[in-house]
Coordinates of C-alpha atoms in Angstrom, one line a residue:
R372 CA -48.9 -92.3 25.0
Y373 CA -47.9 -91.4 22.1
S374 CA -50.5 -91.4 19.2
A375 CA -49.9 -89.6 16.1
P376 CA -51.4 -90.4 13.1
V377 CA -50.8 -92.9 10.7
T378 CA -51.8 -92.1 7.0
E379 CA -53.2 -94.3 4.7
A380 CA -50.6 -94.0 2.4
E381 CA -48.3 -95.5 5.5
Q382 CA -50.6 -98.5 6.4
E383 CA -53.0 -100.2 4.1
T384 CA -54.6 -101.7 7.3
T385 CA -55.4 -100.0 10.6
W386 CA -52.6 -101.8 13.2
T387 CA -52.7 -100.9 16.8
L388 CA -49.2 -100.6 18.1
A389 CA -49.7 -102.9 21.5
G390 CA -47.3 -105.1 23.5
P391 CA -44.1 -104.4 24.7
L392 CA -42.5 -104.0 21.4
G393 CA -45.8 -101.5 20.2
D394 CA -44.9 -99.9 24.1
G395 CA -41.4 -98.9 22.7
I396 CA -41.9 -97.6 19.9
R397 CA -44.2 -95.3 21.5
G398 CA -41.8 -94.4 23.6
F399 CA -39.4 -93.6 21.0
L400 CA -41.6 -91.5 19.0
V401 CA -42.1 -89.6 22.6
H402 CA -38.3 -89.1 22.6
L403 CA -38.0 -88.1 18.6
D404 CA -41.1 -85.1 19.8
E405 CA -40.5 -84.2 23.2
E406 CA -36.6 -84.8 23.1
R407 CA -35.3 -84.1 19.3
G408 CA -38.0 -81.7 18.3
L409 CA -38.5 -83.4 15.0
S410 CA -41.2 -81.6 12.6
P411 CA -44.4 -83.2 13.1
H412 CA -44.2 -84.0 9.0
T413 CA -41.0 -86.4 10.3
L414 CA -42.6 -87.7 13.6
R415 CA -45.6 -88.8 10.7
A416 CA -42.9 -90.7 8.6
Y417 CA -41.3 -92.1 12.1
T418 CA -44.6 -94.0 12.8
G419 CA -46.3 -95.1 9.6
D420 CA -42.6 -96.9 8.4
L421 CA -42.2 -98.1 12.5
T422 CA -46.2 -99.0 12.5
R423 CA -45.8 -100.9 9.2
F424 CA -42.3 -102.7 10.9
H425 CA -44.2 -103.6 13.4
A426 CA -47.4 -105.2 12.0
F427 CA -44.9 -107.0 9.3
L428 CA -42.9 -108.4 12.1
C429 CA -46.2 -109.8 14.3
R430 CA -47.9 -110.8 11.8
D431 CA -46.6 -111.7 8.8
F432 CA -42.1 -112.5 10.3
L433 CA -43.2 -114.3 13.8
G434 CA -47.1 -115.0 13.3
R435 CA -47.2 -114.0 16.8
E436 CA -49.8 -111.7 18.7
P437 CA -48.2 -108.6 19.5
Q438 CA -48.4 -109.1 23.3
E439 CA -46.1 -111.7 22.9
V440 CA -43.5 -109.8 21.2
E441 CA -40.1 -107.6 22.5
A442 CA -37.4 -105.9 21.0
G443 CA -35.7 -108.1 21.9
D444 CA -37.2 -111.0 19.3
V445 CA -35.9 -109.2 16.4
D446 CA -32.8 -110.3 14.7
T447 CA -31.3 -109.7 11.1
L448 CA -33.0 -111.9 9.5
A449 CA -36.6 -110.1 10.4
V450 CA -35.0 -107.0 9.2
R451 CA -33.8 -108.1 5.7
S452 CA -37.2 -109.8 5.6
F453 CA -39.5 -106.6 5.8
L454 CA -37.5 -104.7 3.5
A455 CA -37.7 -107.3 1.2
A456 CA -41.3 -107.4 1.9
L457 CA -41.1 -103.4 0.9
H458 CA -39.6 -104.3 -2.3
R459 CA -42.1 -107.3 -2.7
E460 CA -45.0 -104.6 -2.0
G461 CA -43.6 -102.1 -4.8
L462 CA -41.9 -99.6 -3.3
G463 CA -39.0 -97.9 -4.3
R464 CA -35.9 -97.9 -3.0
R465 CA -35.9 -94.2 -1.6
S466 CA -38.8 -95.2 0.4
Q467 CA -37.1 -98.6 1.4
G468 CA -34.4 -97.0 2.8
R469 CA -36.5 -94.5 4.6
S470 CA -37.8 -97.4 6.0
L471 CA -34.7 -98.8 7.3
S472 CA -33.1 -95.8 8.5
A473 CA -36.5 -95.4 10.8
V474 CA -35.9 -99.0 12.2
K475 CA -32.2 -98.4 13.1
S476 CA -32.2 -95.7 14.3
F477 CA -35.1 -97.4 17.2
F478 CA -32.8 -100.2 17.7
R479 CA -30.0 -97.5 18.2
W480 CA -32.3 -95.8 21.0
C481 CA -33.4 -99.8 22.2
Y482 CA -29.8 -100.4 22.8
R483 CA -28.8 -96.6 24.5
Q484 CA -32.2 -98.0 26.9
G485 CA -31.3 -101.5 27.6
R486 CA -33.6 -103.1 26.0
V487 CA -31.4 -105.1 23.1
E488 CA -27.8 -106.5 23.4
A489 CA -27.5 -104.9 19.9
N490 CA -28.7 -102.9 17.3
P491 CA -29.7 -106.9 14.8
A492 CA -30.3 -103.8 11.9
A493 CA -27.0 -102.6 12.0
P494 CA -25.8 -104.7 10.0
V495 CA -28.1 -104.3 6.9
R496 CA -26.9 -102.1 4.1
T497 CA -29.4 -99.3 2.5
P498 CA -30.8 -100.0 -0.4
K499 CA -29.0 -97.6 -3.7
H500 CA -31.0 -95.5 -5.5
E501 CA -30.4 -92.8 -8.5
K502 CA -28.8 -90.0 -6.9
R503 CA -31.7 -87.1 -9.1
L504 CA -30.9 -83.3 -8.9
P505 CA -33.6 -81.7 -7.4
R506 CA -35.7 -79.6 -9.7
H507 CA -35.0 -75.7 -9.6
L508 CA -36.6 -72.8 -11.9
R509 CA -34.8 -70.6 -13.9
P510 CA -34.8 -66.9 -13.7
G511 CA -37.4 -66.4 -16.5
E512 CA -39.5 -69.5 -14.6
I513 CA -39.5 -67.7 -11.3
E514 CA -40.0 -64.4 -12.8
E515 CA -43.5 -65.7 -14.9
L516 CA -44.6 -68.0 -11.5
L517 CA -44.2 -65.0 -9.5
E518 CA -46.1 -62.7 -11.7
A519 CA -49.1 -65.3 -12.0
P520 CA -51.1 -63.8 -9.3
Q521 CA -53.4 -61.0 -11.2
G522 CA -56.2 -58.2 -9.1
D523 CA -55.3 -56.4 -6.1
D524 CA -58.2 -58.6 -4.3
P525 CA -56.7 -60.1 -0.5
R526 CA -56.5 -63.4 -2.3
S527 CA -53.9 -61.9 -5.5
R528 CA -52.2 -60.4 -2.7
R529 CA -51.9 -63.1 0.0
D530 CA -50.6 -65.3 -3.1
R531 CA -48.4 -62.8 -4.3
A532 CA -46.7 -62.6 -1.9
L533 CA -46.2 -65.6 0.0
M534 CA -44.4 -67.1 -3.5
E535 CA -42.2 -63.7 -3.1
L536 CA -41.3 -65.3 0.5
L537 CA -40.5 -68.5 -0.2
Y538 CA -38.3 -67.5 -3.0
S539 CA -36.6 -64.8 -1.1
T540 CA -35.7 -66.5 1.8
G541 CA -36.0 -70.1 1.0
L542 CA -37.9 -71.1 3.9
R543 CA -39.5 -74.8 4.5
V544 CA -42.7 -74.5 3.8
G545 CA -43.6 -75.9 7.4
E546 CA -41.5 -72.8 8.6
L547 CA -43.2 -70.0 6.2
V548 CA -47.5 -71.4 7.6
S549 CA -45.8 -71.1 11.4
L550 CA -44.7 -67.3 10.5
D551 CA -46.4 -64.3 12.6
W552 CA -46.4 -60.6 11.8
R553 CA -44.2 -60.2 14.9
D554 CA -42.1 -61.8 13.6
L555 CA -41.4 -60.1 10.6
D556 CA -39.2 -56.7 10.8
L557 CA -40.6 -55.3 7.5
S558 CA -38.1 -52.0 8.2
A559 CA -34.9 -54.5 8.0
R560 CA -36.0 -57.0 6.2
T561 CA -35.6 -59.6 7.8
L562 CA -37.5 -62.1 9.6
R563 CA -37.5 -65.1 12.6
V564 CA -37.9 -68.5 12.0
V565 CA -37.9 -71.9 14.3
G566 CA -37.0 -74.3 12.1
K567 CA -35.8 -78.4 12.5
G568 CA -34.9 -79.0 16.0
S569 CA -36.0 -76.2 17.7
K570 CA -33.1 -73.7 15.9
E571 CA -34.1 -70.3 15.7
R572 CA -32.5 -68.6 13.0
M573 CA -32.5 -65.2 11.3
V574 CA -33.2 -65.2 7.9
P575 CA -33.3 -61.8 5.2
F576 CA -35.8 -60.8 2.6
G577 CA -35.4 -58.9 -0.2
R578 CA -37.7 -55.5 -1.3
P579 CA -40.0 -57.1 -3.6
A580 CA -41.1 -59.6 -0.9
A581 CA -41.3 -56.6 1.6
A582 CA -43.2 -54.6 -0.8
A583 CA -45.6 -57.1 -1.4
L584 CA -46.2 -57.8 2.7
R585 CA -46.4 -54.3 2.9
D586 CA -49.5 -54.4 0.2
R587 CA -50.7 -57.3 2.2
L588 CA -50.7 -54.9 5.7
E589 CA -53.7 -52.9 3.7
V590 CA -56.0 -55.7 4.2
R591 CA -54.9 -56.5 7.6
E592 CA -57.9 -55.3 9.6
E593 CA -60.0 -56.7 7.1
E594 CA -58.6 -60.2 7.8
R595 CA -58.3 -59.9 12.0
A596 CA -62.4 -59.5 11.7
R597 CA -62.0 -63.1 9.6
A598 CA -59.1 -64.6 11.7
D599 CA -59.9 -67.2 14.6
P600 CA -60.2 -65.8 17.6
A601 CA -57.9 -68.7 19.4
D602 CA -55.4 -67.3 17.2
L603 CA -55.8 -63.2 18.3
S604 CA -56.7 -64.5 22.3
S605 CA -53.1 -66.5 21.9
G606 CA -51.3 -63.3 20.8
E607 CA -50.7 -65.1 17.4
E608 CA -51.3 -62.8 14.4
P609 CA -50.9 -65.6 11.4
V610 CA -49.1 -63.6 8.3
W611 CA -51.1 -66.1 5.7
L612 CA -54.6 -67.2 6.5
N613 CA -57.1 -69.3 4.6
N614 CA -60.7 -68.3 4.0
S615 CA -62.2 -69.0 6.9
G616 CA -59.9 -67.0 9.0
G617 CA -57.6 -69.7 10.3
R618 CA -54.0 -70.1 9.7
L619 CA -53.1 -71.6 6.6
S620 CA -52.0 -75.2 6.6
D621 CA -48.9 -77.3 4.2
R622 CA -51.5 -78.3 2.1
S623 CA -53.3 -75.3 1.1
V624 CA -49.6 -73.8 0.3
R625 CA -49.6 -76.6 -2.2
R626 CA -52.8 -76.0 -3.9
I627 CA -51.8 -72.3 -4.0
L628 CA -48.4 -73.2 -5.7
D629 CA -50.1 -75.6 -8.2
K630 CA -53.1 -73.2 -9.4
H631 CA -49.9 -70.5 -10.3
V632 CA -47.8 -72.6 -11.8
E633 CA -51.1 -73.6 -14.0
A634 CA -51.9 -70.2 -15.0
A635 CA -47.6 -69.4 -15.0
A636 CA -48.2 -72.3 -18.1
L637 CA -44.9 -73.8 -15.7
A638 CA -44.3 -77.5 -16.1
A639 CA -46.1 -79.8 -13.4
G640 CA -44.3 -81.1 -10.5
V641 CA -43.0 -77.5 -9.1
H642 CA -43.4 -77.6 -5.1
P643 CA -42.9 -75.4 -2.2
H644 CA -39.7 -77.2 -1.9
T645 CA -38.9 -76.6 -5.8
L646 CA -38.6 -72.6 -4.6
R647 CA -36.6 -73.5 -1.7
H648 CA -33.8 -75.3 -4.2
T649 CA -34.2 -72.7 -6.6
F650 CA -33.6 -70.3 -3.8
A651 CA -30.4 -72.3 -2.9
T652 CA -28.9 -72.8 -6.7
H653 CA -29.7 -68.8 -7.9
L654 CA -27.5 -68.0 -4.2
L655 CA -24.9 -70.7 -5.3
E656 CA -24.6 -69.6 -9.1
E657 CA -24.2 -65.9 -8.2
G658 CA -21.4 -66.7 -6.4
A659 CA -22.8 -67.3 -2.6
D660 CA -20.7 -69.4 -0.2
L661 CA -21.9 -72.5 0.8
R662 CA -21.5 -72.0 4.2
A663 CA -23.9 -68.9 3.9
I664 CA -26.2 -70.3 2.3
Q665 CA -26.2 -73.4 5.0
E666 CA -27.2 -70.6 7.4
L667 CA -29.7 -69.2 5.4
L668 CA -31.7 -72.5 5.1
G669 CA -30.7 -74.3 8.5
H670 CA -29.1 -76.9 7.8
A671 CA -27.6 -78.7 11.0
S672 CA -24.7 -80.2 7.8
L673 CA -23.2 -78.7 5.1
S674 CA -23.3 -82.0 3.2
T675 CA -27.4 -81.4 3.5
T676 CA -26.5 -78.3 1.4
Q677 CA -24.1 -79.4 -1.0
R678 CA -27.8 -82.1 -1.9
Y679 CA -29.8 -78.8 -2.3
T680 CA -27.4 -76.9 -4.7
H681 CA -26.3 -77.5 -7.9
L682 CA -24.6 -76.0 -11.1
E683 CA -25.7 -77.2 -14.3
V684 CA -23.0 -79.4 -16.5
D685 CA -22.7 -77.1 -19.0
R686 CA -21.9 -73.7 -17.2
L687 CA -19.7 -76.0 -15.7
L688 CA -18.1 -76.5 -18.3
A689 CA -18.1 -73.1 -19.9
V690 CA -15.9 -71.5 -17.0
Y691 CA -13.5 -74.7 -17.3
R692 CA -13.4 -73.5 -20.8
E693 CA -13.0 -70.1 -20.0
S694 CA -10.4 -70.5 -16.8
H695 CA -8.4 -73.1 -17.4
P696 CA -5.3 -72.3 -19.4
R697 CA -5.0 -75.2 -21.2
A698 CA -8.8 -75.8 -21.9
R699 CA -8.9 -72.1 -23.5
R700 CA -9.5 -72.0 -27.3
K701 CA -6.6 -71.0 -29.4
R702 CA -7.1 -68.8 -31.8
D703 CA -7.2 -69.4 -35.7
P704 CA -5.1 -66.6 -37.3
D705 CA -6.5 -67.6 -40.4
R706 CA -10.0 -66.0 -39.6
E707 CA -11.1 -63.1 -39.4
P708 CA -10.0 -60.9 -35.4

């Protein structure tokens, strides 16, 4: 039985997925985990959204005990009411859309399983939200960030290599922390990573990242002495270790980045995904093909890549004005050439 953790942010009170509908939700989560291979982060999001929906349906909308509620009891009005409740709670449209997407996916699965005659969430339209361009760092900003870790101690060496590799490869933070030394080929400057959907891909990285990683190898034996015995016995040798010798976590990477963003005097709001987007944007600005960027990022769909990459309006205007015959500035004959 699936029992993924639910954070306090995802659910105000502890609510048990009990009864026929709760069992169905658990089965769906097992399907997402074992058959679709979704990441732990995505599974936690699905768990929180569907647990919240289950609680709303039983406690607030139907007023029944969970043991009395089945998937077939849910109609379109219930789904619309759930969305309205999220709005009253102050959730943004993006969060509302994510919750609705989870409910729609669950009932699509229920329909395929024969648990419902139709998907009650299908007619409900996703709330529109403003499309905001993800932030990226300009070349000068990324250089300042990469130079922020000062010193020759193991921690500074680790942080330099970590940020160099993030920017050089555009890895997701979960992919970064999962790396073992056997996944890296420093001579060829490539690495092997397993991304979303358990899809494996090869990603190249640049000379500065390779140099920073070689620098870390000098303290490898010292780190092995501090490493978690369970990692060593399993044959794993994590590239990134915390102070206790265990594998670095996603949250630790965010804290490391926060520290160096502050040291570099950059504006707040720079996260590991900012470096992933910076990687893609800088490639696009230098003329890289969008499909090549898609492969490097590990996106299944090209439309996803297009959301992660953009060109500034000023740059587009400059290219247009310099390139289009009807947009080029005519030279004033009265002015000096």
